[in-house]
Amino acid sequence: MNKPKIELHKIEKIKNGITILKDINLKFSSGKRHILIGPSGAGKTTLLRLLNRMDEPTFGEILYDGKNFKDIPVLDLRRRIGMVFQIPIIFDGSVKDNLTVPYRLRVIPSPIKQDELIKILELSGLQSDFLERKASELSVGEKQRLTVARALINKPDVLLLDEPTSALDHAAGIKLLESIKELNEVLGLTIIMVTHQLEYASLLGGRIIHLVNGTIVREQESEDFFLNSEII
Amino acid sequence: MEGLNFNLIDISYLDLIISLGLIIVAAGISKWQGMYLEGDLIVGAVRTFIQLLAVGYILKYIFAFDRWYLIIFIILIMIIIASLTVTQRQKKRTIELPFIVGFAMTAGSGITVFVVTQILLQIKPWYEPHYLIPLAGMVIGNSMNGSTLAIDRIDSEIKSRKMEIEAYLALGATARQAAGASIRAAMRAAMIPTINSMMVVGIVALPGMMTGQILSGTSPLIAVKYQIIIMYMIALSVAISSYLLTNIRFNRYFTSDHRLKEESL
């Protein structure tokens, strides 16, 4: 097993007096694909949001490369752990404008390299001629690819994906998953994806973490997991 | 000084009571057309009568007493009332809100009134109430409207842009960067009425203060010059107060480690 990139120890999350996650102990291995599955309300998205500090656990600790999350400056952490949301959020302007947002957010803006943008765009499944296109005119599938590409500009080690296919049609969903798989294989990116669609989970493959009512009920490699069809 | 041979007609209390007839006619139209505004019109008219008359007597006393601390006290009262009014108009009233508004309006109005009365007009003594009170009043009144719009807008913008803000935060943006578009939209909302009134002033309507000055016998040219300065004062004061307000207010939606506070939305 690869060394853990992110470790969760005894994580508990309580929101408005309701326990969303309880006693979560989990390791996400470096360079591996992980899929959080489970019925709606199981706590998948809540768990994902803890992984780049969009939310904080009520109890427990999270480690990144063995270092406590709280000892890493939050803005650095979010650049190392990118996130793609369920609904693609596109900023005003062209595809290029969207891709250069992460550069502009830095205190010392790093120079924008056109060939780097094109490489990232192509890795995310969009052609280089998309750069000058108006981002709002892309299809939903293309917009989601753009948000993946935009997250990659920060050169993260980990990419979190919260049901990235849910707003997409079936064909676009499958294409996106193929790109995500490629990103993992080519860049060695650690992938953590939330989905409730088993088809997509089996297609992406990797380690399946099955959550029900805020607890992990099963954790297995996808080949073993899908051998037993009674589990879900 | 021009306009000295103008004979100002004093308005007697009987004249004022007779002028109430205008309101009675308006109330009659309301009743006739079923607008159900008669009660509000009468209450509004009575309040106007009492409030303005009271202010008139207070100002008369203050002008005669001529003490700097009294003038500053009156201006502070104006700011406190304006701050409470802005707070009352908000859906999300927090304990700190009147203090933030008070601070922003004091800074916005204070800077502009200081620049105009002390550097530009160089009034003597520095607290000369005939200048300080009407100028501060005009600026505070307009800042109040700008502040109401700024807070209302920043609250609604952050709520409606929640997903966009989180997308920015996830890319490593600070809370300030993530809320940038909301802050700009709120500042624009606060400034636009002032800009609009600068565009049409004198064409669509004559401003109240200028009308007042002309009626009291001041040359229209002098009145206009004062009005120009007042418009510029209002623009700067609204810009300063809305900048401070929006930049302080947005913080309540974020934690110190750049997370959006779900519970405050």
CSV table of C-alpha atoms in Angstrom, one decimal:
chain,number,residue,atom,x,y,z
A,1,MET,CA,0.0,0.0,0.0
A,2,ASN,CA,1.2,3.5,-0.9
A,3,LYS,CA,2.0,5.8,2.0
A,4,PRO,CA,-1.1,7.8,3.2
A,5,LYS,CA,-1.6,11.2,1.7
A,6,ILE,CA,-4.4,12.1,4.0
A,7,GLU,CA,-5.3,10.4,7.3
A,8,LEU,CA,-8.5,10.9,9.3
A,9,HIS,CA,-8.5,9.9,13.0
A,10,LYS,CA,-11.7,9.5,15.0
A,11,ILE,CA,-13.5,12.2,13.0
A,12,GLU,CA,-16.9,13.3,14.1
A,13,LYS,CA,-19.0,16.1,12.6
A,14,ILE,CA,-22.0,17.5,14.3
A,15,LYS,CA,-24.2,20.1,12.5
A,16,ASN,CA,-27.1,21.8,14.3
A,17,GLY,CA,-27.1,19.1,16.9
A,18,ILE,CA,-27.2,16.3,14.4
A,19,THR,CA,-24.3,13.9,14.1
A,20,ILE,CA,-23.4,13.7,10.4
A,21,LEU,CA,-20.2,11.7,10.7
A,22,LYS,CA,-19.1,9.5,13.6
A,23,ASP,CA,-15.8,7.7,14.4
A,24,ILE,CA,-14.3,8.0,10.9
A,25,ASN,CA,-10.8,6.5,10.7
A,26,LEU,CA,-9.6,6.5,7.1
A,27,LYS,CA,-6.4,6.7,5.0
A,28,PHE,CA,-6.2,8.0,1.5
A,29,SER,CA,-3.2,6.6,-0.2
A,30,SER,CA,-0.9,8.8,-2.3
A,31,GLY,CA,-1.5,8.5,-6.1
A,32,LYS,CA,-4.5,6.3,-5.7
A,33,ARG,CA,-8.2,6.6,-6.7
A,34,HIS,CA,-10.8,6.6,-3.9
A,35,ILE,CA,-14.5,6.7,-4.2
A,36,LEU,CA,-16.9,7.6,-1.5
A,37,ILE,CA,-20.3,5.9,-2.1
A,38,GLY,CA,-23.5,5.6,-0.1
A,39,PRO,CA,-27.1,6.8,-0.1
A,40,SER,CA,-27.9,10.5,0.1
A,41,GLY,CA,-27.6,11.8,3.6
A,42,ALA,CA,-24.8,9.3,4.3
A,43,GLY,CA,-22.3,12.2,4.9
A,44,LYS,CA,-20.2,11.8,1.7
A,45,THR,CA,-20.1,15.4,0.8
A,46,THR,CA,-19.6,16.5,4.4
A,47,LEU,CA,-16.6,14.2,4.6
A,48,LEU,CA,-15.2,15.5,1.4
A,49,ARG,CA,-15.5,19.1,2.5
A,50,LEU,CA,-13.4,18.3,5.6
A,51,LEU,CA,-10.6,17.3,3.3
A,52,ASN,CA,-9.7,20.8,2.1
A,53,ARG,CA,-11.0,22.6,5.1
A,54,MET,CA,-14.2,24.0,3.6
A,55,ASP,CA,-15.6,22.6,6.8
A,56,GLU,CA,-14.0,21.7,10.1
A,57,PRO,CA,-14.6,18.4,12.0
A,58,THR,CA,-16.2,18.7,15.5
A,59,PHE,CA,-13.8,16.2,16.9
A,60,GLY,CA,-10.8,14.3,15.6
A,61,GLU,CA,-7.8,15.2,13.6
A,62,ILE,CA,-6.8,15.1,9.9
A,63,LEU,CA,-3.2,14.7,8.7
A,64,TYR,CA,-1.7,15.6,5.4
A,65,ASP,CA,1.6,13.9,4.6
A,66,GLY,CA,1.8,13.1,8.3
A,67,LYS,CA,1.3,16.8,9.3
A,68,ASN,CA,-1.7,18.0,11.2
A,69,PHE,CA,-4.1,20.0,8.9
A,70,LYS,CA,-4.1,22.9,11.3
A,71,ASP,CA,-0.4,23.3,11.1
A,72,ILE,CA,-0.6,23.9,7.4
A,73,PRO,CA,-1.6,27.4,6.2
A,74,VAL,CA,-5.2,26.9,4.9
A,75,LEU,CA,-4.6,28.7,1.6
A,76,ASP,CA,-1.6,26.4,0.9
A,77,LEU,CA,-3.5,23.4,1.8
A,78,ARG,CA,-6.4,24.3,-0.5
A,79,ARG,CA,-3.9,24.7,-3.4
A,80,ARG,CA,-2.4,21.3,-2.6
A,81,ILE,CA,-5.9,19.7,-2.3
A,82,GLY,CA,-8.0,20.9,-5.2
A,83,MET,CA,-11.8,20.6,-5.3
A,84,VAL,CA,-14.4,20.2,-8.1
A,85,PHE,CA,-18.0,20.8,-7.1
A,86,GLN,CA,-21.2,19.1,-8.2
A,87,ILE,CA,-22.4,22.0,-10.3
A,88,PRO,CA,-19.7,23.5,-12.5
A,89,ILE,CA,-19.1,27.1,-11.3
A,90,ILE,CA,-17.7,29.2,-14.1
A,91,PHE,CA,-16.4,32.7,-13.6
A,92,ASP,CA,-16.9,35.5,-16.1
A,93,GLY,CA,-14.8,35.8,-19.2
A,94,SER,CA,-13.1,33.3,-21.5
A,95,VAL,CA,-11.8,29.8,-20.8
A,96,LYS,CA,-8.3,31.4,-20.4
A,97,ASP,CA,-9.7,33.9,-17.9
A,98,ASN,CA,-11.0,31.1,-15.9
A,99,LEU,CA,-7.8,29.1,-16.0
A,100,THR,CA,-5.7,32.1,-14.9
A,101,VAL,CA,-7.8,32.8,-11.8
A,102,PRO,CA,-5.6,30.7,-9.5
A,103,TYR,CA,-2.5,32.6,-10.7
A,104,ARG,CA,-4.2,35.9,-10.0
A,105,LEU,CA,-5.2,34.8,-6.5
A,106,ARG,CA,-1.6,34.5,-5.3
A,107,VAL,CA,0.2,37.2,-3.4
A,108,ILE,CA,3.1,37.1,-5.9
A,109,PRO,CA,1.4,36.2,-9.2
A,110,SER,CA,3.4,33.6,-11.1
A,111,PRO,CA,3.9,34.2,-14.8
A,112,ILE,CA,1.2,32.5,-17.0
A,113,LYS,CA,2.7,30.0,-19.4
A,114,GLN,CA,0.5,29.5,-22.4
A,115,ASP,CA,1.9,26.0,-23.1
A,116,GLU,CA,1.2,25.0,-19.5
A,117,LEU,CA,-2.4,26.1,-19.9
A,118,ILE,CA,-2.8,24.1,-23.1
A,119,LYS,CA,-1.3,21.0,-21.6
A,120,ILE,CA,-3.7,21.2,-18.6
A,121,LEU,CA,-6.6,21.9,-20.8
A,122,GLU,CA,-5.9,18.9,-23.0
A,123,LEU,CA,-5.3,16.7,-20.0
A,124,SER,CA,-8.8,17.7,-18.8
A,125,GLY,CA,-10.2,16.6,-22.2
A,126,LEU,CA,-10.6,20.0,-23.8
A,127,GLN,CA,-8.8,21.1,-27.0
A,128,SER,CA,-6.4,24.0,-27.1
A,129,ASP,CA,-8.7,26.1,-29.3
A,130,PHE,CA,-11.1,26.4,-26.3
A,131,LEU,CA,-8.8,28.9,-24.7
A,132,GLU,CA,-10.3,32.0,-26.2
A,133,ARG,CA,-13.9,30.7,-26.1
A,134,LYS,CA,-16.4,32.4,-23.8
A,135,ALA,CA,-16.7,30.1,-20.8
A,136,SER,CA,-20.4,30.6,-20.3
A,137,GLU,CA,-21.1,29.3,-23.8
A,138,LEU,CA,-19.6,25.8,-23.1
A,139,SER,CA,-21.8,22.8,-22.6
A,140,VAL,CA,-22.3,21.6,-19.0
A,141,GLY,CA,-19.8,18.7,-19.6
A,142,GLU,CA,-17.2,21.1,-21.0
A,143,LYS,CA,-17.8,23.5,-18.1
A,144,GLN,CA,-17.1,20.7,-15.7
A,145,ARG,CA,-13.9,19.8,-17.5
A,146,LEU,CA,-12.9,23.4,-17.3
A,147,THR,CA,-13.4,23.4,-13.5
A,148,VAL,CA,-11.2,20.3,-13.3
A,149,ALA,CA,-8.5,22.1,-15.5
A,150,ARG,CA,-8.8,25.2,-13.3
A,151,ALA,CA,-8.2,23.2,-10.2
A,152,LEU,CA,-5.1,21.6,-11.8
A,153,ILE,CA,-3.5,25.0,-12.4
A,154,ASN,CA,-2.4,25.0,-8.7
A,155,LYS,CA,-0.6,21.7,-9.4
A,156,PRO,CA,-2.4,19.9,-6.5
A,157,ASP,CA,-1.4,16.5,-5.1
A,158,VAL,CA,-5.0,15.6,-4.4
A,159,LEU,CA,-8.2,16.3,-6.3
A,160,LEU,CA,-11.5,16.1,-4.5
A,161,LEU,CA,-14.6,15.6,-6.7
A,162,ASP,CA,-18.1,16.0,-5.3
A,163,GLU,CA,-20.4,14.1,-7.6
A,164,PRO,CA,-18.8,15.7,-10.7
A,165,THR,CA,-21.0,13.8,-13.1
A,166,SER,CA,-24.4,14.5,-11.5
A,167,ALA,CA,-25.1,17.6,-13.7
A,168,LEU,CA,-23.9,15.8,-16.9
A,169,ASP,CA,-25.6,13.4,-19.3
A,170,HIS,CA,-24.4,9.8,-19.4
A,171,ALA,CA,-21.9,10.1,-22.3
A,172,ALA,CA,-20.4,13.3,-20.9
A,173,GLY,CA,-20.2,11.7,-17.4
A,174,ILE,CA,-18.2,8.7,-18.8
A,175,LYS,CA,-15.9,11.0,-20.8
A,176,LEU,CA,-15.2,13.0,-17.6
A,177,LEU,CA,-14.4,9.9,-15.6
A,178,GLU,CA,-12.0,8.7,-18.3
A,179,SER,CA,-10.2,12.0,-18.1
A,180,ILE,CA,-10.1,11.8,-14.3
A,181,LYS,CA,-8.6,8.3,-14.6
A,182,GLU,CA,-6.0,9.6,-17.0
A,183,LEU,CA,-5.1,12.5,-14.6
A,184,ASN,CA,-4.5,9.9,-11.9
A,185,GLU,CA,-2.4,7.7,-14.1
A,186,VAL,CA,-0.4,10.5,-15.9
A,187,LEU,CA,0.1,13.0,-13.1
A,188,GLY,CA,0.0,10.5,-10.2
A,189,LEU,CA,-2.8,12.7,-8.7
A,190,THR,CA,-4.6,11.3,-5.6
A,191,ILE,CA,-8.3,11.2,-6.5
A,192,ILE,CA,-11.1,11.3,-4.0
A,193,MET,CA,-14.5,11.3,-5.6
A,194,VAL,CA,-18.0,11.2,-4.2
A,195,THR,CA,-20.7,9.5,-6.2
A,196,HIS,CA,-23.9,7.7,-5.6
A,197,GLN,CA,-23.9,6.1,-9.0
A,198,LEU,CA,-22.3,2.6,-8.8
A,199,GLU,CA,-21.7,2.4,-12.5
A,200,TYR,CA,-19.4,5.4,-12.3
A,201,ALA,CA,-17.7,4.1,-9.2
A,202,SER,CA,-16.9,0.8,-10.9
A,203,LEU,CA,-15.8,2.6,-14.1
A,204,LEU,CA,-13.3,4.8,-12.2
A,205,GLY,CA,-12.2,1.9,-10.0
A,206,GLY,CA,-9.8,2.2,-7.0
A,207,ARG,CA,-10.7,2.0,-3.3
A,208,ILE,CA,-14.3,2.1,-2.5
A,209,ILE,CA,-15.4,3.5,0.8
A,210,HIS,CA,-19.0,2.8,1.6
A,211,LEU,CA,-20.7,5.2,4.0
A,212,VAL,CA,-24.1,4.8,5.6
A,213,ASN,CA,-25.5,7.1,8.3
A,214,GLY,CA,-22.2,8.8,8.8
A,215,THR,CA,-20.1,5.7,9.4
A,216,ILE,CA,-17.9,3.6,7.2
A,217,VAL,CA,-19.6,0.2,6.7
A,218,ARG,CA,-17.2,-1.2,4.1
A,219,GLU,CA,-13.9,-0.3,2.5
A,220,GLN,CA,-12.5,-2.4,-0.3
A,221,GLU,CA,-10.8,-2.4,-3.7
A,222,SER,CA,-13.4,-2.0,-6.4
A,223,GLU,CA,-12.9,-5.5,-7.9
A,224,ASP,CA,-13.6,-7.1,-4.6
A,225,PHE,CA,-16.3,-4.7,-3.7
A,226,PHE,CA,-18.4,-5.2,-6.9
A,227,LEU,CA,-18.0,-9.0,-6.7
A,228,ASN,CA,-20.6,-9.0,-3.9
A,229,SER,CA,-23.7,-7.3,-5.2
A,230,GLU,CA,-25.7,-7.5,-1.9
A,231,ILE,CA,-23.7,-4.9,-0.2
A,232,ILE,CA,-25.6,-1.8,-1.2
B,1,MET,CA,-23.9,90.0,-1.7
B,2,GLU,CA,-26.4,89.6,-4.4
B,3,GLY,CA,-30.1,89.1,-3.6
B,4,LEU,CA,-30.2,91.4,-0.6
B,5,ASN,CA,-33.1,93.4,-1.9
B,6,PHE,CA,-35.2,90.3,-1.9
B,7,ASN,CA,-38.0,90.5,0.7
B,8,LEU,CA,-38.5,87.2,2.4
B,9,ILE,CA,-42.1,86.5,3.3
B,10,ASP,CA,-42.3,85.0,6.7
B,11,ILE,CA,-44.7,82.0,7.1
B,12,SER,CA,-47.0,82.4,10.0
B,13,TYR,CA,-48.3,79.4,12.0
B,14,LEU,CA,-51.7,80.0,10.5
B,15,ASP,CA,-50.2,79.8,7.1
B,16,LEU,CA,-48.7,76.4,8.1
B,17,ILE,CA,-52.0,75.1,9.3
B,18,ILE,CA,-53.7,76.3,6.1
B,19,SER,CA,-51.0,74.5,4.1
B,20,LEU,CA,-52.2,71.3,5.8
B,21,GLY,CA,-55.1,71.6,3.4
B,22,LEU,CA,-52.8,70.3,0.7
B,23,ILE,CA,-52.4,67.0,2.7
B,24,ILE,CA,-56.2,66.9,3.2
B,25,VAL,CA,-56.7,67.1,-0.5
B,26,ALA,CA,-54.1,64.4,-1.0
B,27,ALA,CA,-55.9,62.3,1.6
B,28,GLY,CA,-59.1,62.9,-0.2
B,29,ILE,CA,-57.7,61.6,-3.5
B,30,SER,CA,-56.4,58.6,-1.6
B,31,LYS,CA,-59.9,57.9,-0.2
B,32,TRP,CA,-61.6,58.5,-3.5
B,33,GLN,CA,-59.2,56.1,-5.3
B,34,GLY,CA,-59.2,53.5,-2.5
B,35,MET,CA,-55.5,53.8,-1.9
B,36,TYR,CA,-55.9,53.4,1.9
B,37,LEU,CA,-53.1,55.9,2.5
B,38,GLU,CA,-55.2,58.5,4.3
B,39,GLY,CA,-54.0,57.5,7.7
B,40,ASP,CA,-50.3,57.4,6.7
B,41,LEU,CA,-50.6,60.7,5.0
B,42,ILE,CA,-52.1,62.4,8.1
B,43,VAL,CA,-49.6,60.8,10.5
B,44,GLY,CA,-46.8,61.7,8.1
B,45,ALA,CA,-48.0,65.3,7.9
B,46,VAL,CA,-48.3,65.7,11.6
B,47,ARG,CA,-44.8,64.1,12.2
B,48,THR,CA,-43.3,66.4,9.6
B,49,PHE,CA,-44.9,69.4,11.4
B,50,ILE,CA,-43.8,68.4,14.9
B,51,GLN,CA,-40.3,67.1,14.0
B,52,LEU,CA,-39.3,70.0,11.8
B,53,LEU,CA,-40.7,72.6,14.2
B,54,ALA,CA,-38.8,70.9,17.1
B,55,VAL,CA,-35.6,70.9,15.0
B,56,GLY,CA,-36.2,74.6,14.2
B,57,TYR,CA,-36.4,75.5,17.9
B,58,ILE,CA,-33.4,73.4,18.8
B,59,LEU,CA,-31.3,74.9,16.0
B,60,LYS,CA,-32.4,78.4,17.0
B,61,TYR,CA,-31.2,77.7,20.6
B,62,ILE,CA,-27.9,76.1,19.5
B,63,PHE,CA,-27.1,78.9,17.1
B,64,ALA,CA,-27.7,81.4,19.9
B,65,PHE,CA,-25.8,79.4,22.5
B,66,ASP,CA,-22.8,79.0,20.1
B,67,ARG,CA,-20.8,76.4,21.9
B,68,TRP,CA,-18.6,73.9,19.9
B,69,TYR,CA,-19.5,70.9,22.1
B,70,LEU,CA,-23.2,71.4,21.6
B,71,ILE,CA,-22.7,71.4,17.8
B,72,ILE,CA,-20.6,68.2,17.9
B,73,PHE,CA,-23.2,66.7,20.2
B,74,ILE,CA,-26.0,67.5,17.7
B,75,ILE,CA,-23.9,66.0,14.9
B,76,LEU,CA,-23.3,62.8,17.0
B,77,ILE,CA,-27.0,62.5,17.7
B,78,MET,CA,-27.6,62.7,13.9
B,79,ILE,CA,-25.1,59.9,13.3
B,80,ILE,CA,-26.6,57.8,16.1
B,81,ILE,CA,-30.1,58.2,14.8
B,82,ALA,CA,-29.0,57.5,11.2
B,83,SER,CA,-27.1,54.4,12.3
B,84,LEU,CA,-30.1,53.0,14.2
B,85,THR,CA,-32.3,53.8,11.1
B,86,VAL,CA,-29.9,51.9,8.8
B,87,THR,CA,-29.9,48.9,11.3
B,88,GLN,CA,-33.7,48.9,11.5
B,89,ARG,CA,-34.0,48.6,7.8
B,90,GLN,CA,-32.0,45.4,7.7
B,91,LYS,CA,-33.3,41.9,7.7
B,92,LYS,CA,-30.2,40.6,9.5
B,93,ARG,CA,-29.8,42.9,12.5
B,94,THR,CA,-26.8,42.0,14.5
B,95,ILE,CA,-25.6,43.7,17.8
B,96,GLU,CA,-22.5,45.1,16.2
B,97,LEU,CA,-24.3,46.5,13.1
B,98,PRO,CA,-25.2,50.0,14.5
B,99,PHE,CA,-21.6,50.4,15.7
B,100,ILE,CA,-20.2,49.5,12.3
B,101,VAL,CA,-22.6,51.8,10.6
B,102,GLY,CA,-21.9,54.6,13.1
B,103,PHE,CA,-18.1,54.2,12.5
B,104,ALA,CA,-18.4,54.1,8.7
B,105,MET,CA,-20.7,57.2,8.6
B,106,THR,CA,-18.6,59.1,11.1
B,107,ALA,CA,-15.5,58.4,9.0
B,108,GLY,CA,-17.3,59.2,5.6
B,109,SER,CA,-19.1,62.3,6.8
B,110,GLY,CA,-16.3,63.5,9.1
B,111,ILE,CA,-13.6,63.5,6.5
B,112,THR,CA,-15.7,65.3,3.9
B,113,VAL,CA,-17.2,67.8,6.3
B,114,PHE,CA,-13.7,68.5,7.7
B,115,VAL,CA,-12.1,69.0,4.2
B,116,VAL,CA,-14.9,71.3,3.1
B,117,THR,CA,-15.4,73.4,6.2
B,118,GLN,CA,-11.8,73.6,7.5
B,119,ILE,CA,-9.7,73.5,4.4
B,120,LEU,CA,-11.9,74.8,1.6
B,121,LEU,CA,-14.3,77.3,3.2
B,122,GLN,CA,-12.1,77.8,6.3
B,123,ILE,CA,-15.1,78.7,8.5
B,124,LYS,CA,-14.5,80.9,11.6
B,125,PRO,CA,-14.9,79.8,14.3
B,126,TRP,CA,-14.3,76.2,13.2
B,127,TYR,CA,-17.6,75.0,14.5
B,128,GLU,CA,-19.8,77.8,13.0
B,129,PRO,CA,-23.2,76.1,13.2
B,130,HIS,CA,-24.7,77.9,10.2
B,131,TYR,CA,-22.3,75.9,8.0
B,132,LEU,CA,-21.5,72.8,10.1
B,133,ILE,CA,-25.0,71.6,10.9
B,134,PRO,CA,-26.7,71.9,7.5
B,135,LEU,CA,-23.6,70.4,5.7
B,136,ALA,CA,-23.2,67.6,8.1
B,137,GLY,CA,-27.0,66.9,8.0
B,138,MET,CA,-27.0,66.7,4.2
B,139,VAL,CA,-24.0,64.4,4.1
B,140,ILE,CA,-25.2,62.1,7.0
B,141,GLY,CA,-28.7,61.9,5.4
B,142,ASN,CA,-27.3,60.7,2.1
B,143,SER,CA,-24.7,58.4,3.7
B,144,MET,CA,-27.6,56.8,5.6
B,145,ASN,CA,-29.3,55.9,2.3
B,146,GLY,CA,-26.0,54.7,0.8
B,147,SER,CA,-25.2,52.6,3.9
B,148,THR,CA,-28.7,51.0,3.9
B,149,LEU,CA,-28.2,49.9,0.2
B,150,ALA,CA,-24.6,48.8,0.8
B,151,ILE,CA,-25.5,46.4,3.7
B,152,ASP,CA,-28.6,45.1,2.1
B,153,ARG,CA,-26.7,44.3,-1.0
B,154,ILE,CA,-23.6,42.7,0.5
B,155,ASP,CA,-25.9,40.4,2.5
B,156,SER,CA,-27.9,39.3,-0.5
B,157,GLU,CA,-24.9,39.1,-2.8
B,158,ILE,CA,-23.0,36.8,-0.5
B,159,LYS,CA,-26.0,34.6,0.0
B,160,SER,CA,-26.7,34.3,-3.8
B,161,ARG,CA,-23.0,33.9,-4.7
B,162,LYS,CA,-22.4,31.2,-2.1
B,163,MET,CA,-21.3,28.6,-4.7
B,164,GLU,CA,-19.0,31.0,-6.6
B,165,ILE,CA,-17.4,32.1,-3.3
B,166,GLU,CA,-16.7,28.5,-2.3
B,167,ALA,CA,-15.3,27.8,-5.8
B,168,TYR,CA,-12.8,30.7,-5.2
B,169,LEU,CA,-12.0,29.5,-1.7
B,170,ALA,CA,-11.3,26.0,-3.0
B,171,LEU,CA,-8.8,27.5,-5.5
B,172,GLY,CA,-6.8,29.1,-2.6
B,173,ALA,CA,-8.5,32.5,-2.5
B,174,THR,CA,-8.7,34.5,0.8
B,175,ALA,CA,-12.1,35.4,2.1
B,176,ARG,CA,-11.6,39.0,0.8
B,177,GLN,CA,-10.7,37.7,-2.7
B,178,ALA,CA,-13.7,35.3,-2.7
B,179,ALA,CA,-16.1,38.0,-1.6
B,180,GLY,CA,-14.6,40.6,-4.0
B,181,ALA,CA,-17.4,40.5,-6.5
B,182,SER,CA,-20.0,40.8,-3.7
B,183,ILE,CA,-18.2,43.8,-2.1
B,184,ARG,CA,-17.9,45.6,-5.5
B,185,ALA,CA,-21.6,45.0,-6.3
B,186,ALA,CA,-22.6,46.4,-2.9
B,187,MET,CA,-20.4,49.4,-3.3
B,188,ARG,CA,-21.8,50.1,-6.7
B,189,ALA,CA,-25.4,49.8,-5.4
B,190,ALA,CA,-24.6,52.3,-2.7
B,191,MET,CA,-23.0,54.8,-5.1
B,192,ILE,CA,-25.4,54.6,-8.1
B,193,PRO,CA,-28.2,56.8,-6.6
B,194,THR,CA,-25.6,59.5,-5.9
B,195,ILE,CA,-24.2,59.3,-9.4
B,196,ASN,CA,-27.7,59.3,-10.9
B,197,SER,CA,-28.6,62.4,-8.9
B,198,MET,CA,-25.3,64.2,-10.0
B,199,MET,CA,-26.3,63.4,-13.6
B,200,VAL,CA,-29.7,65.0,-13.5
B,201,VAL,CA,-29.3,67.7,-10.8
B,202,GLY,CA,-30.7,71.0,-11.9
B,203,ILE,CA,-32.3,69.4,-15.0
B,204,VAL,CA,-34.9,67.1,-13.5
B,205,ALA,CA,-35.2,68.7,-10.0
B,206,LEU,CA,-33.7,71.5,-8.0
B,207,PRO,CA,-32.1,70.2,-4.8
B,208,GLY,CA,-33.8,71.0,-1.5
B,209,MET,CA,-30.9,72.9,0.0
B,210,MET,CA,-30.4,75.0,-3.0
B,211,THR,CA,-34.1,75.8,-3.2
B,212,GLY,CA,-34.0,76.7,0.5
B,213,GLN,CA,-31.1,79.1,0.0
B,214,ILE,CA,-32.7,80.8,-3.0
B,215,LEU,CA,-36.0,81.2,-1.1
B,216,SER,CA,-34.1,82.8,1.8
B,217,GLY,CA,-32.7,85.4,-0.5
B,218,THR,CA,-29.3,84.0,-1.5
B,219,SER,CA,-28.2,84.6,-5.0
B,220,PRO,CA,-28.9,81.6,-7.2
B,221,LEU,CA,-25.3,81.5,-8.3
B,222,ILE,CA,-24.0,81.3,-4.7
B,223,ALA,CA,-26.7,78.7,-3.9
B,224,VAL,CA,-25.6,76.7,-7.0
B,225,LYS,CA,-21.9,76.8,-5.9
B,226,TYR,CA,-22.8,75.5,-2.5
B,227,GLN,CA,-25.0,72.8,-4.1
B,228,ILE,CA,-22.1,71.7,-6.3
B,229,ILE,CA,-19.8,71.3,-3.3
B,230,ILE,CA,-22.6,69.4,-1.4
B,231,MET,CA,-23.0,67.0,-4.3
B,232,TYR,CA,-19.3,66.2,-4.3
B,233,MET,CA,-19.3,65.9,-0.5
B,234,ILE,CA,-22.1,63.4,-0.7
B,235,ALA,CA,-20.3,61.3,-3.4
B,236,LEU,CA,-17.1,61.1,-1.3
B,237,SER,CA,-18.9,60.4,1.9
B,238,VAL,CA,-21.0,57.6,0.4
B,239,ALA,CA,-17.9,56.1,-1.2
B,240,ILE,CA,-16.0,56.1,2.1
B,241,SER,CA,-18.9,54.8,4.2
B,242,SER,CA,-19.9,52.1,1.7
B,243,TYR,CA,-16.3,51.0,1.3
B,244,LEU,CA,-15.8,50.7,5.1
B,245,LEU,CA,-19.2,49.1,5.7
B,246,THR,CA,-18.9,46.4,3.0
B,247,ASN,CA,-15.3,45.6,3.9
B,248,ILE,CA,-16.3,45.2,7.6
B,249,ARG,CA,-19.6,43.5,7.0
B,250,PHE,CA,-18.4,40.7,4.7
B,251,ASN,CA,-16.2,39.4,7.5
B,252,ARG,CA,-19.2,38.2,9.5
B,253,TYR,CA,-19.7,35.5,6.8
B,254,PHE,CA,-16.3,34.1,7.0
B,255,THR,CA,-14.1,32.4,9.7
B,256,SER,CA,-10.6,33.6,10.3
B,257,ASP,CA,-9.3,30.6,8.3
B,258,HIS,CA,-11.2,31.6,5.2
B,259,ARG,CA,-14.3,29.4,5.5
B,260,LEU,CA,-17.8,30.5,4.6
B,261,LYS,CA,-19.9,30.3,7.8
B,262,GLU,CA,-23.0,28.3,6.8
B,263,GLU,CA,-24.9,29.5,9.9
B,264,SER,CA,-24.6,33.2,9.0
B,265,LEU,CA,-26.1,32.8,5.6
